[in-house]
PDB file of C-alpha atoms in Angstrom:
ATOM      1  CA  UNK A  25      22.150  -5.576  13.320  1.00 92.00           C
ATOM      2  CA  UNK A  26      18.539  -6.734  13.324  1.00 97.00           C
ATOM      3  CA  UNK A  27      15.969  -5.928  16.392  1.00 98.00           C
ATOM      4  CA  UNK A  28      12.914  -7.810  17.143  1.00 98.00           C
ATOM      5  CA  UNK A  29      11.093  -5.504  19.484  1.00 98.00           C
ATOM      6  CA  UNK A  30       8.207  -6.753  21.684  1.00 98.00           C
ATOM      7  CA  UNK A  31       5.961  -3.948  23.237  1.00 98.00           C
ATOM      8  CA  UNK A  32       3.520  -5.471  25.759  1.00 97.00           C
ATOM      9  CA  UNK A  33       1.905  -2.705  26.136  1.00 96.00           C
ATOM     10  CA  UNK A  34      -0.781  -3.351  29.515  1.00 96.00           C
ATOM     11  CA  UNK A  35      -1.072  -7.245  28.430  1.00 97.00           C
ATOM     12  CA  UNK A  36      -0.926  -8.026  32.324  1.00 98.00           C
ATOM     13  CA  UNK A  37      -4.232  -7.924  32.852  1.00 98.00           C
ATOM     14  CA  UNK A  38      -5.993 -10.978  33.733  1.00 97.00           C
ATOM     15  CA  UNK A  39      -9.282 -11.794  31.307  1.00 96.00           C
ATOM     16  CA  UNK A  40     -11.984 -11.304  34.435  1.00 97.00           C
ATOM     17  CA  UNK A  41     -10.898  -7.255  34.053  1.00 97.00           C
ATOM     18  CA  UNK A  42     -11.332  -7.599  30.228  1.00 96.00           C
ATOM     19  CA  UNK A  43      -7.004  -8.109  30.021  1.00 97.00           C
ATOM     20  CA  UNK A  44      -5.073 -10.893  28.240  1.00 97.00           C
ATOM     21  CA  UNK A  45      -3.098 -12.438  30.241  1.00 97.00           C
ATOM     22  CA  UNK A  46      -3.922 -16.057  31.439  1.00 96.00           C
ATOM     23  CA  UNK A  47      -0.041 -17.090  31.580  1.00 97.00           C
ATOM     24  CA  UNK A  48       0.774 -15.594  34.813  1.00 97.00           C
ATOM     25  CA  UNK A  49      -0.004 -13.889  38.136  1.00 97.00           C
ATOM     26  CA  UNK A  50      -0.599 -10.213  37.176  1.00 96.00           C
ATOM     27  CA  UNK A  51       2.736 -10.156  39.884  1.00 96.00           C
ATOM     28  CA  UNK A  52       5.018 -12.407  38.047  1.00 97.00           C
ATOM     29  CA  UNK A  53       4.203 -12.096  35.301  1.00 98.00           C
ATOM     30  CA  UNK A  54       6.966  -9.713  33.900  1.00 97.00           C
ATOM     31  CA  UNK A  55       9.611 -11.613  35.089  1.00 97.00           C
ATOM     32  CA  UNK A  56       7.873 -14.817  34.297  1.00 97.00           C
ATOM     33  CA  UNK A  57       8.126 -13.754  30.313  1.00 97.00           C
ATOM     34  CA  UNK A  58      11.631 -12.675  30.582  1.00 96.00           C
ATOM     35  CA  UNK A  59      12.864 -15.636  32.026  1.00 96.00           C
ATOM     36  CA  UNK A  60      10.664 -17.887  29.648  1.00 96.00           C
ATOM     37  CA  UNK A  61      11.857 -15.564  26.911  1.00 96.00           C
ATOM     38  CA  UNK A  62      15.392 -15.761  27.821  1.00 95.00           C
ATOM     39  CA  UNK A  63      15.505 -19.882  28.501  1.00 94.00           C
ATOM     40  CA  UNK A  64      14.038 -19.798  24.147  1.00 95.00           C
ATOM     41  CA  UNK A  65      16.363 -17.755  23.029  1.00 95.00           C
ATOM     42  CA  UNK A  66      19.255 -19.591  24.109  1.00 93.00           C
ATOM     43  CA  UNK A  67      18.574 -22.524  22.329  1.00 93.00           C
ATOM     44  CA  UNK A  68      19.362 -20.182  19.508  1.00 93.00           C
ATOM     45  CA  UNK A  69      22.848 -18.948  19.584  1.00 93.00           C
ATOM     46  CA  UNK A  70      22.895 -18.217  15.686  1.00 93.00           C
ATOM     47  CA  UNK A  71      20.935 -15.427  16.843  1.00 94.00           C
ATOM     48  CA  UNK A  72      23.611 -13.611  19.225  1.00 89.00           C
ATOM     49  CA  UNK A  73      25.533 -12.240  16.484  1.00 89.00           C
ATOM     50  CA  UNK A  74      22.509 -10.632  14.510  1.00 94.00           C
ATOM     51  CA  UNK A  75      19.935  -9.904  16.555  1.00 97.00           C
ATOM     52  CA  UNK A  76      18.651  -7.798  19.931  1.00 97.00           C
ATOM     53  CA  UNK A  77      15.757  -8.100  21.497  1.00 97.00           C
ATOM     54  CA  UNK A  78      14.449  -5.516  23.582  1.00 98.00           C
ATOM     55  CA  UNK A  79      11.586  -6.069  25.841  1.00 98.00           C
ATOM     56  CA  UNK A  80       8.710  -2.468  26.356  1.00 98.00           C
ATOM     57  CA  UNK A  81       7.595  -3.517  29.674  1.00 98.00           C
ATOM     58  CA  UNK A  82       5.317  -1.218  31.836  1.00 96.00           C
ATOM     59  CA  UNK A  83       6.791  -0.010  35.006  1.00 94.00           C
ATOM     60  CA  UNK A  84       5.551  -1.983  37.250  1.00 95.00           C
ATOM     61  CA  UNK A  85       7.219  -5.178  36.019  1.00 97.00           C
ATOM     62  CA  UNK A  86      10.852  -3.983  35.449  1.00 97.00           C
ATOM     63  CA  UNK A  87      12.269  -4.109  39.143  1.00 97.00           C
ATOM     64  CA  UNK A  88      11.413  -8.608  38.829  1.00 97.00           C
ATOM     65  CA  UNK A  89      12.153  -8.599  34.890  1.00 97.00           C
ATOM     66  CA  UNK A  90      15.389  -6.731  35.464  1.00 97.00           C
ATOM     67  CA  UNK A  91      16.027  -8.882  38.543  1.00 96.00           C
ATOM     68  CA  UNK A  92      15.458 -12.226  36.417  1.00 95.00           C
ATOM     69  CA  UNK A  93      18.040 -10.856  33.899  1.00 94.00           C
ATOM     70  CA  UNK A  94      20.929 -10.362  36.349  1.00 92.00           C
ATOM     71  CA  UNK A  95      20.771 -13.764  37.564  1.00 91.00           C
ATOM     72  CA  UNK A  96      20.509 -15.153  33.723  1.00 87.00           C
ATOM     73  CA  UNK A  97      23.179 -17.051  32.371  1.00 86.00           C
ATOM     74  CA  UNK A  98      21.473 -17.445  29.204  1.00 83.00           C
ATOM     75  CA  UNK A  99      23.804 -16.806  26.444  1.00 85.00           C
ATOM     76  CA  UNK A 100      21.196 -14.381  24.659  1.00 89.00           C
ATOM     77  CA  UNK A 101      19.563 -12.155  27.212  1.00 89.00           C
ATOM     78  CA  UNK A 102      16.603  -9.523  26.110  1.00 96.00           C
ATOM     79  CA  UNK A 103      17.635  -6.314  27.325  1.00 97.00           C
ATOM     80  CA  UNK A 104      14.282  -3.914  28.959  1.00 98.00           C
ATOM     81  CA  UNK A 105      13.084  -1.017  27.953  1.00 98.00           C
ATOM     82  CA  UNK A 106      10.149   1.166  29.295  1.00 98.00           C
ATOM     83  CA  UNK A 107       7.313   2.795  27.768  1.00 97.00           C
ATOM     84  CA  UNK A 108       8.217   6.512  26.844  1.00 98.00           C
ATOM     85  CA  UNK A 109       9.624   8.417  29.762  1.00 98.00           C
ATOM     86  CA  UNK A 110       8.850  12.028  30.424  1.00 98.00           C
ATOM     87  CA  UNK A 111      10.030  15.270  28.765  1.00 98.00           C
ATOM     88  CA  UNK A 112      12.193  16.713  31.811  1.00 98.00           C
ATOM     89  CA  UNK A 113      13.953  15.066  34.355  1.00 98.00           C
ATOM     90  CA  UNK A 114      16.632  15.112  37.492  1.00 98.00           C
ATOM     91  CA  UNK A 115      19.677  17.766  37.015  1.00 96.00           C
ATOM     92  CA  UNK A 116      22.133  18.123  39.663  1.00 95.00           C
ATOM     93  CA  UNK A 117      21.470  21.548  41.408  1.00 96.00           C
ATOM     94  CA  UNK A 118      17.840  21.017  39.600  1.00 95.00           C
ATOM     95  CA  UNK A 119      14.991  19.544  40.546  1.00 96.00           C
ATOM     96  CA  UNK A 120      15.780  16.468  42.576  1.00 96.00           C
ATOM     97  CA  UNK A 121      12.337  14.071  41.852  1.00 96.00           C
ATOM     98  CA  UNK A 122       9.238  16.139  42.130  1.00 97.00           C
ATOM     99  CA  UNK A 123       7.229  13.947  39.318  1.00 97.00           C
ATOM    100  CA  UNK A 124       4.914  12.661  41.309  1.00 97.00           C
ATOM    101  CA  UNK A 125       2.943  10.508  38.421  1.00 95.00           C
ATOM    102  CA  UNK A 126       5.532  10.710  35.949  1.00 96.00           C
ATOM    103  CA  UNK A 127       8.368   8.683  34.426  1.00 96.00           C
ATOM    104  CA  UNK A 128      11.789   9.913  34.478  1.00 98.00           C
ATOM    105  CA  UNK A 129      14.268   8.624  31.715  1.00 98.00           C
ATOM    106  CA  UNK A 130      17.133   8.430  35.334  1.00 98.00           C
ATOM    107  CA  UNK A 131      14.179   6.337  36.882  1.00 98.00           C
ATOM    108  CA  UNK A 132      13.656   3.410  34.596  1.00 98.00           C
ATOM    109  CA  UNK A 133      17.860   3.655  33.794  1.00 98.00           C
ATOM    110  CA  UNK A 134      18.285   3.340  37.367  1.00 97.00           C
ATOM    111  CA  UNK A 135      15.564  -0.265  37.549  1.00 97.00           C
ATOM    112  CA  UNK A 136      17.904  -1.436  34.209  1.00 97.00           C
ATOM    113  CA  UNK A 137      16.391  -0.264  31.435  1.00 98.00           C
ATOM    114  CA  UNK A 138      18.418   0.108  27.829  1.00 98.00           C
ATOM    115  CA  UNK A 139      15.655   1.345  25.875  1.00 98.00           C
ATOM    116  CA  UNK A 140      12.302   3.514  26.008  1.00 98.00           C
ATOM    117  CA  UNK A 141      10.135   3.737  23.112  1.00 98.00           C
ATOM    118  CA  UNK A 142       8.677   6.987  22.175  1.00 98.00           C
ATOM    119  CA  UNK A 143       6.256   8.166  19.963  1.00 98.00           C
ATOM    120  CA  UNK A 144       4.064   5.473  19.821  1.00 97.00           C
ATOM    121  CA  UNK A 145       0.520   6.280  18.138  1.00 95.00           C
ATOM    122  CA  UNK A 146      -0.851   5.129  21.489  1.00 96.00           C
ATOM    123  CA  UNK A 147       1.027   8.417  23.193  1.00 97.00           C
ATOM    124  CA  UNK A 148       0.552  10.372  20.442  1.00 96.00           C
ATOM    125  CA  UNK A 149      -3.110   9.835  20.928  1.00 96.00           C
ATOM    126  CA  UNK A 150      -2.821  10.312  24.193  1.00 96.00           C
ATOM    127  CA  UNK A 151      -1.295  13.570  24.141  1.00 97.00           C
ATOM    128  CA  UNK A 152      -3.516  14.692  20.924  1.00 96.00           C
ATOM    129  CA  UNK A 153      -6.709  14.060  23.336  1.00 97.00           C
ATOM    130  CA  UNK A 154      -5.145  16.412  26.156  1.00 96.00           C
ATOM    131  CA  UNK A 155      -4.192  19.607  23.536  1.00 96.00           C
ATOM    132  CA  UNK A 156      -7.869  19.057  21.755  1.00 97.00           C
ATOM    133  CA  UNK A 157      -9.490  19.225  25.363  1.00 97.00           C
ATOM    134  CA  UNK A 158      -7.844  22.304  25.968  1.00 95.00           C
ATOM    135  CA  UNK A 159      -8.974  23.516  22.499  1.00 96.00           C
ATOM    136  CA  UNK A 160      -5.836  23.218  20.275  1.00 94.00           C
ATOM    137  CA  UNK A 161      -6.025  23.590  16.536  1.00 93.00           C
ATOM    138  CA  UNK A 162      -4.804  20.304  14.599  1.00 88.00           C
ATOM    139  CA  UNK A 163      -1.442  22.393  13.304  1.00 88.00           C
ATOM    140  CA  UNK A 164      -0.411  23.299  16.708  1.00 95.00           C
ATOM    141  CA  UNK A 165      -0.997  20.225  18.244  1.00 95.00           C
ATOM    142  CA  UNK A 166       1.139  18.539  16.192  1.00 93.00           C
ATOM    143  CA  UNK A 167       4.012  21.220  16.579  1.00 93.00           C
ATOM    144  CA  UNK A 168       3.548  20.955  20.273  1.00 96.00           C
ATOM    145  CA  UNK A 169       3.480  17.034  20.267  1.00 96.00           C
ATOM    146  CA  UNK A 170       6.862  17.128  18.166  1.00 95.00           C
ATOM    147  CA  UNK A 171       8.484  19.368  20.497  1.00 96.00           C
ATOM    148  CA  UNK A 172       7.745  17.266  23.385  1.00 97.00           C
ATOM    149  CA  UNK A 173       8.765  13.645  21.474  1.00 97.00           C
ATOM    150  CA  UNK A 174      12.085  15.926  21.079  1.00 97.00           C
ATOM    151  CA  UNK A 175      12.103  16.524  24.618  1.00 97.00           C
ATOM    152  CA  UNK A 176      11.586  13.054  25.730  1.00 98.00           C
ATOM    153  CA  UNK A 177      14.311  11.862  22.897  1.00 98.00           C
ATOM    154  CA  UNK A 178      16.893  14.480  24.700  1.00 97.00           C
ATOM    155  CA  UNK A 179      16.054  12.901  28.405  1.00 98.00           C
ATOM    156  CA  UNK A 180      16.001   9.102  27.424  1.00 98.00           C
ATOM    157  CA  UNK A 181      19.355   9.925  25.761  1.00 97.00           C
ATOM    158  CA  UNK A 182      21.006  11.831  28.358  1.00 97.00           C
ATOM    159  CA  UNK A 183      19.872   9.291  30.827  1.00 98.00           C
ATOM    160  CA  UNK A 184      21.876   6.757  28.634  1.00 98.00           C
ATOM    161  CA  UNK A 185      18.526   5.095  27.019  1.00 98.00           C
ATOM    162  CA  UNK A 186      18.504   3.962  23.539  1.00 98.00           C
ATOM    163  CA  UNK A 187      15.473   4.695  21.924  1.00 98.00           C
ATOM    164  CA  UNK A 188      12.651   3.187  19.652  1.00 98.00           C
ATOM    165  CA  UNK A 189      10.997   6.295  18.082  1.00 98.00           C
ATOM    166  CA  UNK A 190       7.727   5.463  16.153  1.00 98.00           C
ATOM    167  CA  UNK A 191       6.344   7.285  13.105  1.00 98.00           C
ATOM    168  CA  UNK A 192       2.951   6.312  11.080  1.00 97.00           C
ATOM    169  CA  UNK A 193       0.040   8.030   8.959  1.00 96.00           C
ATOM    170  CA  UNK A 194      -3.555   7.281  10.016  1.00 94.00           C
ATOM    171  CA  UNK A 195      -5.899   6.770   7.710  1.00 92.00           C
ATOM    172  CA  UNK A 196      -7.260  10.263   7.093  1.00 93.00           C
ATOM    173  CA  UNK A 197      -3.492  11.056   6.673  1.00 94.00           C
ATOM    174  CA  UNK A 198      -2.951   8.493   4.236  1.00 93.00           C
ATOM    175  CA  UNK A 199      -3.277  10.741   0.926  1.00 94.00           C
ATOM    176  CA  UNK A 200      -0.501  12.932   2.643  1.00 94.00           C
ATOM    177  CA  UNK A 201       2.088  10.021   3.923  1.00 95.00           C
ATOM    178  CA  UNK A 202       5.167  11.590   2.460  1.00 95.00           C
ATOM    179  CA  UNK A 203       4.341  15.079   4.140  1.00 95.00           C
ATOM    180  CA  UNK A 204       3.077  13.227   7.540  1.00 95.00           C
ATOM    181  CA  UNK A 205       5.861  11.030   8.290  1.00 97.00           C
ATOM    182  CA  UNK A 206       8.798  13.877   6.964  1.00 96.00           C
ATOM    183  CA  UNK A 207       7.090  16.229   9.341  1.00 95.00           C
ATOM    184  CA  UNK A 208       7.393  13.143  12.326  1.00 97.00           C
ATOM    185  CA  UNK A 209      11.251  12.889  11.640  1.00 97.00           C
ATOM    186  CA  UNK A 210      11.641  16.175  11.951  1.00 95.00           C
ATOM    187  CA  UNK A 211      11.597  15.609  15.636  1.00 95.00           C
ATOM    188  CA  UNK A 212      15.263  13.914  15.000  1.00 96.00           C
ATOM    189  CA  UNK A 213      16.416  17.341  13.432  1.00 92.00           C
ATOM    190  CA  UNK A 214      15.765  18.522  17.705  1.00 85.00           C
ATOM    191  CA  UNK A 215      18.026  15.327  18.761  1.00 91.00           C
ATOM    192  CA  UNK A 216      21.310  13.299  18.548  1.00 91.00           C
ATOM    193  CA  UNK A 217      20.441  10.043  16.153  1.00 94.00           C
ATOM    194  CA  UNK A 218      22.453   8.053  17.310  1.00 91.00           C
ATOM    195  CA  UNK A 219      21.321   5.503  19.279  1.00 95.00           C
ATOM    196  CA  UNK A 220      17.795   5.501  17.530  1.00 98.00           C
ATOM    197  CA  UNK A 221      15.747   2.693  15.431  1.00 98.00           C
ATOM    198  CA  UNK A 222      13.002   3.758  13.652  1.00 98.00           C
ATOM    199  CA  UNK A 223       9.581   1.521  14.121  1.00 98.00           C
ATOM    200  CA  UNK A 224       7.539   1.900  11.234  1.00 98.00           C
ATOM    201  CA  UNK A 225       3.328   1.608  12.180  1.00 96.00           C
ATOM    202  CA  UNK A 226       0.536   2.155   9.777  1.00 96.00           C
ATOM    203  CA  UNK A 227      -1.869   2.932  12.326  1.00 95.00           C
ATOM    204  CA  UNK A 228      -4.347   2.441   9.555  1.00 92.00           C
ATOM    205  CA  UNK A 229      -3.950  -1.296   9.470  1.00 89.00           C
ATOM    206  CA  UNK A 230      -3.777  -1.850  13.354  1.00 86.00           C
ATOM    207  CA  UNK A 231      -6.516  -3.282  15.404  1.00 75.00           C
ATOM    208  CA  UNK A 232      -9.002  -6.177  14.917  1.00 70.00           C
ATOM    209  CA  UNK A 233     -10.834  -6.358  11.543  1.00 73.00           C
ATOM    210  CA  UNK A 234      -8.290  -3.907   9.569  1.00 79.00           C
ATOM    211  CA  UNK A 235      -6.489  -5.268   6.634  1.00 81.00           C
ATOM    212  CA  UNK A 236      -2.877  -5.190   6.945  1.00 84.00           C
ATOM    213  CA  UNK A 237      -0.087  -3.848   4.106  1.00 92.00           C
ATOM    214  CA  UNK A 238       1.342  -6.185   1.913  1.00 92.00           C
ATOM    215  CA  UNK A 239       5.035  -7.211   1.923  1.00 93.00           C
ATOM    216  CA  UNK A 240       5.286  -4.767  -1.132  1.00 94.00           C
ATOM    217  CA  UNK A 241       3.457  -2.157   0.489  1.00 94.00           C
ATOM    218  CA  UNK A 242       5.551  -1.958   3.782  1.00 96.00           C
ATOM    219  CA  UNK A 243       9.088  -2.628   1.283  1.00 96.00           C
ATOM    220  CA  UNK A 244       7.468   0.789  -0.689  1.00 96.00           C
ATOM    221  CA  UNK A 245       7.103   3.013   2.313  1.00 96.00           C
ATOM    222  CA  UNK A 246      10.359   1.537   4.006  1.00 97.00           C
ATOM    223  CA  UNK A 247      12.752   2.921   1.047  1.00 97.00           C
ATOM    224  CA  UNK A 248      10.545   6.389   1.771  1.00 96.00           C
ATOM    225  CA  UNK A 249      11.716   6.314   4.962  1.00 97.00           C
ATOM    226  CA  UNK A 250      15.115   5.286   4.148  1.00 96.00           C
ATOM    227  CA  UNK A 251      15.525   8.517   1.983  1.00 95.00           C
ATOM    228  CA  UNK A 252      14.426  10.588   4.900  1.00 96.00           C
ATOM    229  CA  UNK A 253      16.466   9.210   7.651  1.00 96.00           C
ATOM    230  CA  UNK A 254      19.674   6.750   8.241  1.00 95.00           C
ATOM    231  CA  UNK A 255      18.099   5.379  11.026  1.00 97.00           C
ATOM    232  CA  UNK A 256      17.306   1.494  11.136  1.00 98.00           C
ATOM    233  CA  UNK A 257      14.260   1.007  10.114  1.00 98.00           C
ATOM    234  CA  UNK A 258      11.694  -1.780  11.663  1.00 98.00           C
ATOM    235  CA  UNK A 259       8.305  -2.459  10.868  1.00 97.00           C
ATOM    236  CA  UNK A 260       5.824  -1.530  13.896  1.00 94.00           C
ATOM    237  CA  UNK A 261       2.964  -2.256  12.293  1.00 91.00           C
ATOM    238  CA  UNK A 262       2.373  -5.906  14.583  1.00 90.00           C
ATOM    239  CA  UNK A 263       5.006  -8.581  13.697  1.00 94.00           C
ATOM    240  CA  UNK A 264       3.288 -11.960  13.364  1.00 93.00           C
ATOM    241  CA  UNK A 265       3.112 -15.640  12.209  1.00 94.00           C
ATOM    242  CA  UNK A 266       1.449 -14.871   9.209  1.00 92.00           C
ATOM    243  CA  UNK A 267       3.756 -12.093   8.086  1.00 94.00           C
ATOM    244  CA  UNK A 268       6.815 -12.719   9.483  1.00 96.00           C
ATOM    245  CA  UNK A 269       8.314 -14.434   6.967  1.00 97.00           C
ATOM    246  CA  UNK A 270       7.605 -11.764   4.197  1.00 96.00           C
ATOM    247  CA  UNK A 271       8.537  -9.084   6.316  1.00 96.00           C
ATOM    248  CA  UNK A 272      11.772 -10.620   6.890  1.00 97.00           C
ATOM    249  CA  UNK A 273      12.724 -10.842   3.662  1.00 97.00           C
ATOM    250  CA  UNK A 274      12.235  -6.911   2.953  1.00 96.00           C
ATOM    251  CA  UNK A 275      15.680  -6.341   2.443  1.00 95.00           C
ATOM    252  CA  UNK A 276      15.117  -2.236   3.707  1.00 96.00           C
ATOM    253  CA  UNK A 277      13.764  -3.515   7.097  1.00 97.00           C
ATOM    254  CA  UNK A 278      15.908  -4.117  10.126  1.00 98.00           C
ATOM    255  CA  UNK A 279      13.581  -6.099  12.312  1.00 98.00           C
ATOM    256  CA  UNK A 280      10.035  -5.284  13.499  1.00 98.00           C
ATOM    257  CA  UNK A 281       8.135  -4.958  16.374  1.00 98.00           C
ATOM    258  CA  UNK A 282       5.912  -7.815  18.058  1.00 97.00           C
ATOM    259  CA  UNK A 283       2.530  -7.215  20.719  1.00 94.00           C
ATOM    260  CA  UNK A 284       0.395 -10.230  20.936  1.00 94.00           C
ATOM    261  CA  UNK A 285       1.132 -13.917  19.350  1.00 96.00           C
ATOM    262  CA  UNK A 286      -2.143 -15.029  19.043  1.00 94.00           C
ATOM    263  CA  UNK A 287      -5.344 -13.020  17.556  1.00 89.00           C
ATOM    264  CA  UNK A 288      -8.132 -15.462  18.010  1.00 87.00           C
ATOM    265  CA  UNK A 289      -9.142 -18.378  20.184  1.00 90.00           C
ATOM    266  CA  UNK A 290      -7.200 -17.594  23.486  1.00 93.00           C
ATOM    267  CA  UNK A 291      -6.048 -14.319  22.856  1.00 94.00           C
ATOM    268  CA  UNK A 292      -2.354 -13.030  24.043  1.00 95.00           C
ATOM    269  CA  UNK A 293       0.800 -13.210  24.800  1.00 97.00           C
ATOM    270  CA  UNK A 294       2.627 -16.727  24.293  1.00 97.00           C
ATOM    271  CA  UNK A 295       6.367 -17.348  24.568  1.00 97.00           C
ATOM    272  CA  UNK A 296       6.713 -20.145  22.769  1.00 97.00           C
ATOM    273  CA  UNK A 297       4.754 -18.473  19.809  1.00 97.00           C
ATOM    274  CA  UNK A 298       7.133 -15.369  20.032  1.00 98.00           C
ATOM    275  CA  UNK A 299       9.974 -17.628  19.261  1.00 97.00           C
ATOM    276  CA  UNK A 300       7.825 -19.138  16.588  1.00 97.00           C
ATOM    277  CA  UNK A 301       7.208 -15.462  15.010  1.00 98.00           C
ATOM    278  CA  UNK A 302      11.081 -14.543  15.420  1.00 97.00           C
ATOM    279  CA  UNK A 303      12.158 -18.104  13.546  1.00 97.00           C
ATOM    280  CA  UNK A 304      10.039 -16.900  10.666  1.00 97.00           C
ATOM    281  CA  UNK A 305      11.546 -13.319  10.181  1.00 97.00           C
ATOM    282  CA  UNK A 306      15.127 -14.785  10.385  1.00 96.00           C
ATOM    283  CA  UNK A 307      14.235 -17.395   7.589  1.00 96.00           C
ATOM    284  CA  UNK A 308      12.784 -14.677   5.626  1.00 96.00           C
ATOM    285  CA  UNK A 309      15.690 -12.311   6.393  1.00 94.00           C
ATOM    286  CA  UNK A 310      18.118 -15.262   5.717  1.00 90.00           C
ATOM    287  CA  UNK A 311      16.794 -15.684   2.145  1.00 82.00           C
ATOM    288  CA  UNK A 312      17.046 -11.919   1.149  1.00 73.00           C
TER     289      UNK A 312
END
């Protein structure tokens, strides 16, 4: 099984509040990419055999996207996922929803989500900021922000979530990759693996103006991976036209992860372009 992933992060945002988004009404515009998404993908039915596609959505949009879904008859349908959920939840004879704020992994199951994605390097920041605030040394940071990845892996499985779990090196930790990324699997040592993909981001090489790894590169640190885990393994390092078809065709990969289609001119998010991006892998992975 392959996975595109496509993690839209806050792309709703219309350009006049700095945002991306010039495709839809910050309202519709959830439900207006899964139902553009969905009509694309069923004019590829080679794909329903090989492929998922699960959709990161922020929680605003999932109540219309998961609505557009259920009145789909497209013969490939994305399935939705949120982004991260948090690290306790409902219990019977527990507590009953005091999270005011926060989201629960029984919330976003109950709006129709299949899949959460944890760990991003955008939480982990997140969460890094917090602990160093509060005057946290670097080593017990990271022990604390494993423990609660571990945490949020246990809910979003309980609650009957698949889960995208994301590990990566900055580059400070780049000298060290082997040690980083073995210590960010250890979370899975806490956790049931089944159920999990494994995205793959060197945050190093992420963001405007950074230089990207090679097809080589991401093929050499995707069989180090491989010998630490048996989880599928996709690249989350920003799937796109111009690598798509070399990352495809990394035989150790099984899919990768998508944000924007277009870097330049009219920045975004484009539908048409995300089928574009998704025809490329598959030839790649077709030629392997």
């Amino acid at each position: 099984m392959k996975y595109i992933f496509l993690n839209l992060k806050r792309f709703d945002i219309i350009p006049e509040y700095g945002g991306v988004n010039s495709i839809a009404p910050p309202a519709q515009w959830g439900a207006y990419i899964v139902e553009e998404l969905s009509k694309r993908l069923a004019r590829h039915p080679e794909f329903s055999e090989k492929y998922q596609f699960p959709i990161f959505l922020p929680e605003a949009h999932l109540i219309p996207a998961a609505a557009v879904l259920n009145t789909s008859n497209s013969i490939i349908k994305p399935q939705l996922g949120c982004q991260s959920v948090y690290h306790t939840d409902t219990a019977n004879g527990g507590n009953f929803g005091a999270f005011t704020t926060l989201r629960t992994a029984n919330s976003v199951k109950q709006l129709g989500c299949q899949w959460t994605i944890i760990g991003h390097s955008e939480e982990r920041k997140a969460k890094t900021e917090y602990m160093t605030l509060a005057g946290a040394s670097q080593e017990n940071i990271q022990s604390a922000i494993n423990k609660i990845l571990a945490q949020e892996i246990v809910c979003a499985q309980k609650a009957g979530l698949k889960v995208l779990f994301c590990i990566g090196e900055t580059a400070e930790e780049l000298p060290r990759r082997t040690e980083v990324l073995k210590a960010q699997l250890s979370v899975l040592e806490q956790t049931d693996t089944a159920n999990i993909v494994l995205g793959y981001e060197p945050i190093w090489a992420i963001g405007p103006g950074k230089t990207p790894p090679t097809a080589l590169q991401i093929a050499e640190t995707a069989r180090e991976i491989k010998k630490l885990s048996s989880c599928p393994l996709v690249y989350g390092g920003g799937l796109k036209t111009e690598n798509a078809l070399s990352i495809g065709a990394v035989p150790e990969l099984d899919g990768g992860l998508i944000a924007l289609t277009r870097f330049s001119g009219t920045i975004g998010f484009y539908p048409d372009e995300y089928i574009e991006i998704i025809e490329a892998y598959a030839k790649g992975a077709d030629n392997t």
